[in-house]
Coordinates of N, CA and C in Angstrom, one line a residue:
M1076 N 21.9 3.3 16.3 CA 20.9 3.7 15.7 C 20.4 3.8 14.1
R1077 N 21.4 4.1 13.5 CA 21.4 4.5 12.0 C 21.1 2.9 11.7
Q1078 N 21.7 1.9 12.2 CA 21.5 0.6 11.5 C 20.1 0.0 11.8
L1079 N 19.6 0.4 13.0 CA 18.2 0.0 13.4 C 17.3 0.7 12.5
K1080 N 17.4 1.9 12.0 CA 16.4 2.5 11.1 C 16.7 2.1 10.0
L1081 N 17.7 1.6 9.4 CA 18.3 1.1 8.1 C 17.2 -0.5 8.1
K1082 N 17.3 -1.2 9.2 CA 16.7 -2.6 9.4 C 15.1 -2.4 9.3
S1083 N 14.7 -1.2 9.8 CA 13.4 -0.9 9.8 C 12.7 -0.6 8.4
T1084 N 13.7 0.5 7.6 CA 13.1 0.7 6.4 C 13.0 -0.6 5.4
L1085 N 14.1 -1.2 5.4 CA 14.3 -2.5 4.9 C 13.2 -3.5 5.1
A1086 N 12.7 -3.5 6.5 CA 11.7 -4.6 6.8 C 10.1 -3.9 6.1
T1087 N 10.1 -2.5 6.1 CA 8.9 -1.8 5.3 C 8.9 -2.3 4.1
L1088 N 9.8 -1.8 3.1 CA 10.0 -1.9 2.0 C 9.8 -3.7 1.6
L1089 N 10.4 -4.5 2.5 CA 9.6 -5.8 2.2 C 8.6 -6.3 2.3
L1090 N 8.0 -5.8 3.4 CA 6.5 -6.0 3.5 C 5.7 -5.2 2.1
M1091 N 5.9 -4.1 1.7 CA 5.1 -3.3 0.8 C 5.5 -4.2 -0.6
S1092 N 6.6 -5.0 -0.7 CA 6.8 -5.6 -1.9 C 5.7 -6.7 -2.0
F1093 N 5.1 -7.1 -0.7 CA 4.3 -8.4 -0.9 C 2.7 -7.7 -0.7
S1094 N 2.3 -6.7 -0.9 CA 1.1 -6.1 -0.6 C 1.0 -4.7 -1.1
S1095 N -0.1 -4.2 -1.2 CA -0.2 -2.8 -1.3 C -0.8 -2.3 -0.4
L1096 N -0.6 -0.9 -0.1 CA -0.9 0.0 1.1 C -1.5 1.7 0.6
A1097 N -2.6 2.0 1.4 CA -2.8 3.2 0.7 C -3.7 3.7 2.2
G1098 N -3.0 4.5 2.7 CA -3.4 5.1 3.9 C -3.2 4.0 5.1
D1099 N -4.6 3.6 5.6 CA -4.6 2.3 6.6 C -5.0 1.2 5.8
L1100 N -5.3 1.4 4.8 CA -5.8 0.0 4.2 C -4.5 -0.8 3.4
M1101 N -4.4 -2.0 3.7 CA -3.6 -2.9 2.7 C -4.5 -3.6 2.2
V1102 N -3.7 -4.2 0.8 CA -4.4 -5.4 -0.1 C -3.4 -6.5 -0.2
H1103 N -3.7 -7.6 0.2 CA -2.7 -8.7 -0.4 C -3.5 -10.1 -0.8
D1104 N -2.7 -11.0 -1.1 CA -3.2 -12.1 -1.8 C -4.3 -11.9 -2.8
A1105 N -4.0 -11.1 -3.6 CA -4.9 -10.7 -4.6 C -4.7 -11.8 -6.0
W1106 N -5.8 -12.4 -6.4 CA -5.5 -13.4 -7.6 C -6.9 -13.5 -8.0
I1107 N -6.9 -13.8 -9.1 CA -8.2 -14.0 -10.2 C -8.0 -15.6 -10.6
R1108 N -8.9 -16.4 -10.7 CA -9.1 -17.8 -10.9 C -8.8 -17.9 -12.6
A1109 N -8.0 -18.7 -13.0 CA -7.6 -19.1 -14.4 C -9.0 -19.5 -14.8
M1110 N -9.5 -19.1 -15.9 CA -10.7 -19.9 -16.5 C -10.2 -19.9 -18.3
P1111 N -11.0 -20.9 -18.6 CA -11.2 -20.9 -20.1 C -11.3 -19.7 -20.8
P1112 N -10.9 -19.5 -22.1 CA -10.5 -18.1 -23.0 C -12.2 -18.0 -23.3
T1113 N -13.0 -19.1 -23.4 CA -14.2 -18.5 -23.7 C -15.4 -18.2 -22.4
S1114 N -14.7 -18.0 -21.1 CA -15.7 -17.5 -20.0 C -15.9 -16.2 -20.2
R1115 N -17.2 -15.8 -19.8 CA -17.8 -14.6 -19.7 C -17.3 -13.8 -18.2
V1116 N -17.0 -14.5 -17.4 CA -16.9 -14.2 -16.0 C -15.7 -15.1 -15.5
V1117 N -14.9 -14.1 -14.6 CA -13.8 -14.8 -13.8 C -13.8 -14.3 -12.5
P1118 N -13.6 -15.0 -11.3 CA -13.7 -14.6 -10.2 C -12.3 -13.9 -9.8
L1119 N -12.6 -12.6 -8.8 CA -11.2 -12.3 -8.2 C -11.5 -12.1 -6.8
Y1120 N -10.4 -12.8 -6.3 CA -10.5 -12.4 -4.6 C -9.0 -11.9 -4.2
L1121 N -9.2 -11.6 -3.0 CA -8.2 -10.7 -2.1 C -8.1 -10.5 -0.7
T1122 N -7.5 -10.0 0.3 CA -7.9 -10.1 1.7 C -7.4 -8.3 1.7
L1123 N -8.4 -7.6 2.3 CA -8.2 -6.4 2.9 C -8.1 -6.2 4.1
H1124 N -6.8 -5.5 4.6 CA -6.6 -5.4 6.1 C -6.7 -3.7 6.2
N1125 N -7.3 -3.3 7.6 CA -7.6 -2.1 7.6 C -6.9 -2.0 9.2
G1126 N -5.6 -1.2 8.9 CA -5.0 -0.8 10.0 C -5.2 0.3 10.9
G1127 N -6.3 1.2 10.6 CA -6.7 2.3 11.2 C -7.6 2.3 12.4
D1128 N -8.0 3.6 12.8 CA -8.9 3.5 13.9 C -10.2 3.6 13.6
K1129 N -10.7 4.1 12.3 CA -12.0 4.0 11.8 C -12.4 3.0 10.7
E1130 N -13.5 3.0 10.4 CA -14.1 1.8 9.5 C -13.8 2.5 7.9
L1131 N -13.5 1.5 7.1 CA -13.1 2.0 5.6 C -14.3 1.0 5.1
V1132 N -14.6 1.9 4.1 CA -15.5 1.2 2.9 C -15.0 1.1 1.2
L1133 N -15.3 -0.3 0.9 CA -14.5 -0.1 -0.4 C -15.9 -0.3 -1.4
S1134 N -15.7 0.6 -2.1 CA -16.9 1.2 -2.9 C -16.6 0.6 -4.4
S1135 N -15.5 0.1 -4.8 CA -15.5 -0.1 -6.3 C -14.1 -1.0 -6.2
I1136 N -13.9 -1.7 -7.5 CA -12.4 -2.3 -8.0 C -12.9 -2.1 -9.3
A1137 N -11.4 -1.4 -10.1 CA -11.4 -1.3 -11.5 C -10.4 -2.0 -12.1
S1138 N -10.4 -2.5 -13.4 CA -9.2 -2.8 -14.1 C -9.5 -2.4 -15.3
P1139 N -7.9 -1.9 -16.2 CA -8.2 -1.9 -17.4 C -8.6 -3.2 -18.4
R1140 N -8.7 -4.3 -17.9 CA -8.5 -5.5 -18.5 C -10.2 -6.1 -18.3
G1141 N -11.4 -5.2 -17.8 CA -12.6 -5.6 -17.6 C -13.1 -4.9 -16.7
E1142 N -14.5 -4.9 -16.6 CA -15.5 -4.3 -15.7 C -15.4 -5.6 -14.3
I1143 N -15.6 -4.9 -13.1 CA -15.7 -5.4 -12.1 C -16.7 -5.3 -11.2
E1144 N -17.5 -6.1 -10.7 CA -18.3 -6.0 -9.6 C -18.2 -6.6 -8.4
L1145 N -18.5 -6.0 -7.3 CA -18.6 -6.4 -5.9 C -19.8 -7.7 -5.8
H1146 N -19.4 -9.0 -5.3 CA -20.5 -9.3 -5.2 C -20.4 -10.5 -3.8
Q1147 N -21.6 -10.9 -3.3 CA -21.7 -11.7 -2.0 C -22.3 -13.2 -2.4
T1148 N -21.9 -14.3 -2.1 CA -22.6 -15.6 -2.5 C -23.4 -15.9 -1.0
V1149 N -24.7 -16.1 -1.4 CA -25.7 -16.5 -0.4 C -26.3 -18.0 -0.7
Q1150 N -26.9 -18.5 0.3 CA -27.5 -20.0 -0.1 C -28.6 -19.6 0.0
E1151 N -29.5 -20.2 -1.2 CA -31.0 -20.1 -1.2 C -31.5 -21.4 -1.6
G1152 N -31.9 -22.2 -0.3 CA -32.5 -23.5 -0.7 C -31.2 -24.5 -0.7
E1153 N -31.2 -25.2 -1.7 CA -29.8 -26.0 -2.0 C -29.1 -25.4 -3.1
M1154 N -29.3 -24.1 -3.4 CA -28.5 -23.6 -4.4 C -27.7 -22.2 -3.9
M1155 N -26.3 -22.1 -4.5 CA -25.5 -20.8 -3.7 C -25.8 -20.1 -5.1
K1156 N -25.9 -18.8 -4.6 CA -26.4 -17.7 -5.6 C -25.4 -16.4 -5.3
M1157 N -24.8 -15.6 -6.4 CA -24.2 -14.3 -6.4 C -25.3 -13.4 -6.4
L1158 N -25.1 -12.4 -5.1 CA -25.7 -11.1 -5.4 C -24.8 -10.0 -5.7
P1159 N -24.9 -9.0 -6.0 CA -24.3 -7.7 -6.2 C -24.2 -7.1 -5.1
V1160 N -23.4 -6.1 -4.3 CA -23.2 -5.6 -3.2 C -22.5 -4.2 -3.7
D1161 N -23.2 -3.1 -2.8 CA -22.8 -1.7 -3.2 C -21.2 -1.5 -2.8
S1162 N -21.1 -2.1 -1.4 CA -20.0 -1.6 -1.1 C -19.5 -3.1 -0.2
I1163 N -18.1 -3.0 0.4 CA -17.7 -3.9 1.5 C -17.0 -3.1 2.7
R1164 N -17.9 -3.5 4.0 CA -16.9 -2.7 5.0 C -16.1 -3.4 5.5
I1165 N -14.8 -2.8 6.1 CA -13.5 -3.2 6.5 C -13.4 -2.8 7.8
P1166 N -13.8 -3.3 8.8 CA -13.7 -2.8 10.5 C -12.5 -2.0 10.8
A1167 N -12.4 -1.3 11.5 CA -11.4 -0.3 12.2 C -10.4 -1.6 12.6
H1168 N -9.1 -1.8 12.4 CA -8.2 -2.8 12.9 C -8.6 -4.2 12.5
G1169 N -9.4 -4.3 11.6 CA -9.9 -5.5 10.9 C -9.6 -6.2 9.5
M1170 N -10.1 -7.1 9.1 CA -9.7 -7.7 8.0 C -10.9 -8.5 7.3
V1171 N -11.4 -8.1 6.0 CA -12.2 -8.8 5.4 C -11.4 -9.6 4.1
K1172 N -12.1 -10.8 4.1 CA -11.4 -11.7 3.0 C -12.4 -11.7 1.7
L1173 N -12.2 -11.7 0.8 CA -12.9 -11.8 -0.8 C -12.5 -12.9 -1.2
E1174 N -13.3 -14.2 -1.2 CA -13.1 -15.4 -1.1 C -14.1 -16.3 -1.4
P1175 N -13.6 -17.5 -2.1 CA -15.0 -18.3 -2.5 C -15.7 -18.6 -1.6
Q1176 N -17.3 -18.3 -2.1 CA -18.5 -19.0 -1.1 C -18.6 -17.8 -0.2
G1177 N -17.9 -16.5 -0.5 CA -18.4 -15.4 0.5 C -18.4 -14.3 -0.4
L1178 N -18.0 -13.4 0.0 CA -17.7 -11.9 -0.5 C -16.4 -12.4 -1.6
H1179 N -16.8 -11.6 -2.5 CA -15.7 -11.8 -4.0 C -16.0 -10.7 -4.8
A1180 N -15.2 -10.5 -6.0 CA -15.5 -9.8 -7.2 C -15.7 -10.7 -8.3
M1181 N -16.2 -10.0 -9.3 CA -16.3 -10.9 -10.4 C -16.0 -9.9 -11.6
M1182 N -15.1 -10.3 -12.5 CA -14.7 -9.6 -13.9 C -15.3 -10.0 -14.9
S1183 N -15.8 -9.1 -15.9 CA -16.4 -9.7 -17.1 C -16.1 -8.4 -18.2
D1184 N -16.9 -8.4 -19.4 CA -16.8 -7.4 -20.5 C -15.3 -7.0 -20.7
F1185 N -14.3 -8.2 -20.9 CA -13.0 -8.2 -21.0 C -12.4 -7.4 -22.0
N1186 N -11.4 -6.5 -21.8 CA -10.5 -6.0 -22.9 C -9.3 -7.0 -23.3
A1187 N -9.0 -7.5 -24.1 CA -7.7 -7.9 -24.7 C -8.0 -9.5 -24.2
G1188 N -9.4 -10.1 -24.1 CA -9.5 -11.4 -23.8 C -9.6 -11.7 -22.3
V1189 N -9.8 -13.0 -22.1 CA -9.8 -13.3 -20.7 C -8.6 -13.5 -20.3
P1190 N -8.2 -13.0 -19.0 CA -7.0 -13.2 -18.5 C -6.2 -14.1 -18.3
E1191 N -5.0 -14.6 -18.8 CA -4.4 -15.9 -19.0 C -3.5 -16.0 -17.7
Q1192 N -3.6 -17.4 -17.3 CA -2.8 -18.1 -16.1 C -1.3 -17.6 -16.3
G1193 N -0.9 -16.9 -15.2 CA 0.4 -16.4 -15.1 C 0.5 -14.9 -15.5
E1194 N -0.5 -14.3 -15.7 CA -0.7 -13.0 -16.1 C -1.0 -12.1 -14.5
E1195 N -0.1 -10.9 -14.6 CA -0.7 -10.3 -13.6 C -1.7 -9.0 -14.1
V1196 N -2.7 -8.8 -13.2 CA -4.0 -8.0 -14.0 C -3.9 -6.8 -12.8
S1197 N -3.8 -5.4 -13.1 CA -3.7 -4.1 -12.4 C -5.0 -3.7 -12.0
L1198 N -5.3 -3.7 -11.0 CA -6.4 -3.1 -9.9 C -6.4 -1.8 -9.6
V1199 N -7.6 -1.3 -9.4 CA -7.5 -0.2 -8.5 C -8.8 0.1 -7.9
L1200 N -8.5 0.2 -6.4 CA -9.7 -0.2 -5.5 C -9.8 1.6 -5.0
T1201 N -11.2 1.5 -5.0 CA -11.7 3.0 -4.6 C -12.7 2.6 -3.2
L1202 N -12.2 3.6 -2.5 CA -12.7 3.7 -1.0 C -14.0 4.6 -1.3
A1203 N -14.9 4.8 -0.2 CA -16.0 5.6 -0.6 C -15.8 7.1 -0.4
D1204 N -14.6 7.4 0.5 CA -14.0 8.5 0.7 C -13.5 9.2 -0.6
G1205 N -12.9 8.3 -1.5 CA -12.6 8.6 -2.9 C -10.8 8.1 -2.9
E1206 N -10.2 7.8 -1.5 CA -9.1 7.4 -1.8 C -9.1 6.0 -2.6
T1207 N -7.8 5.9 -3.3 CA -7.6 5.0 -4.3 C -6.4 4.3 -3.8
L1208 N -6.1 3.1 -4.5 CA -5.4 2.2 -4.0 C -5.1 1.1 -5.2
Q1209 N -3.8 1.2 -5.6 CA -3.4 0.2 -6.9 C -2.7 -1.0 -6.4
A1210 N -3.2 -2.2 -6.9 CA -2.6 -3.5 -6.6 C -2.7 -4.3 -7.9
K1211 N -2.0 -5.4 -7.8 CA -1.9 -6.4 -9.2 C -2.6 -7.6 -8.3
A1212 N -3.2 -8.3 -9.3 CA -3.6 -9.8 -9.1 C -3.2 -10.9 -10.0
R1213 N -2.5 -11.7 -9.5 CA -2.0 -12.9 -10.4 C -2.9 -13.7 -10.9
V1214 N -3.2 -14.0 -11.8 CA -4.4 -15.0 -12.4 C -3.4 -16.6 -12.1
T1215 N -3.9 -17.1 -11.4 CA -3.8 -18.7 -11.2 C -4.7 -19.5 -10.9
Q1216 N -4.5 -20.9 -11.0 CA -5.6 -22.1 -10.9 C -6.2 -22.2 -9.6
F1217 N -5.2 -21.9 -8.4 CA -5.6 -22.5 -7.4 C -5.3 -21.3 -6.2
G1218 N -5.0 -19.9 -6.7 CA -4.9 -18.8 -5.8 C -3.4 -19.0 -4.7
G1219 N -3.5 -18.2 -3.7 CA -3.0 -18.1 -2.8 C -2.7 -19.7 -1.8
K1220 N -3.7 -20.5 -1.7 CA -3.7 -21.6 -0.9 C -4.7 -22.4 -1.9
A1221 N -4.0 -23.8 -1.4 CA -4.8 -25.0 -2.2 C -6.0 -25.2 -1.6
Q1222 N -6.3 -24.7 -0.1 CA -7.9 -24.9 0.1 C -8.8 -23.8 -0.4
D1223 N -8.4 -22.9 -0.8 CA -9.4 -21.8 -1.5 C -9.8 -22.4 -2.8
S1224 N -9.2 -23.0 -3.8 CA -9.4 -23.9 -4.6 C -10.6 -24.8 -4.3
A1225 N -10.4 -25.8 -3.5 CA -11.2 -26.6 -2.9 C -12.6 -26.2 -2.5
K1226 N -12.5 -25.0 -1.6 CA -13.6 -24.1 -1.0 C -14.6 -24.0 -2.3
A1227 N -13.9 -23.7 -3.5 CA -14.4 -22.7 -4.7 C -15.1 -24.0 -5.4
D1228 N -14.6 -25.1 -5.3 CA -15.4 -26.4 -5.8 C -16.8 -27.1 -5.4
Q1229 N -16.7 -26.5 -4.0 CA -17.7 -27.0 -3.4 C -19.3 -26.1 -3.4
G1230 N -20.2 -27.1 -3.6 CA -21.6 -26.2 -4.1 C -21.8 -25.7 -5.6
M1231 N -22.8 -25.5 -5.7 CA -23.2 -24.6 -7.4 C -23.5 -23.5 -7.1
H1232 N -23.1 -22.9 -8.1 CA -23.0 -21.0 -8.1 C -24.0 -20.8 -9.2
D1233 N -25.0 -19.9 -8.9 CA -25.8 -19.4 -10.0 C -25.2 -18.2 -10.7
H1234 N -24.7 -17.9 -12.0 CA -24.0 -16.7 -12.6 C -25.1 -16.3 -13.3
S1235 N -26.3 -16.7 -13.1 CA -27.1 -16.2 -14.5 C -27.3 -14.9 -14.4
M1236 N -27.4 -14.2 -13.4 CA -27.3 -12.5 -13.4 C -26.4 -11.8 -14.6
H1237 N -25.5 -12.7 -14.8 CA -24.4 -12.1 -16.1 C -24.9 -12.6 -17.5
H1238 N -24.5 -11.6 -18.1 CA -24.5 -11.6 -19.4 C -25.1 -12.9 -20.0

């Protein structure tokens, strides 16, 4: 019995080392696209899992490295356009991906310059009920999966709403 409990504890610690957990919300695969040092904005992507019985609402993401806004990409005619969103709903026992061409976050107004490839950037996610969750996002050119970067390169984005 003791050995089973130890294995269970080790499995939980291993899982938590690859993700962040607050209450029923888990964050994993958080990444920021590596961009040139002259960029005014950089995209932030991650996956949110809600393991609970009630819907959760992400109201903001913050970082000491810059301002972060939540966005959704929509198609208007031939142009892909980013629109700000006030919150992101994560259904009970559901998952929401912040990914290229969909819901995502944008970082701007950088403190200490544009995050560089290989860096880990601290994030604080705040839910509508006030609960917070700390996570880290790695700065990388391709994110967690090569297909993410291929998706991001399709279509055109209108970033005109940014400074």
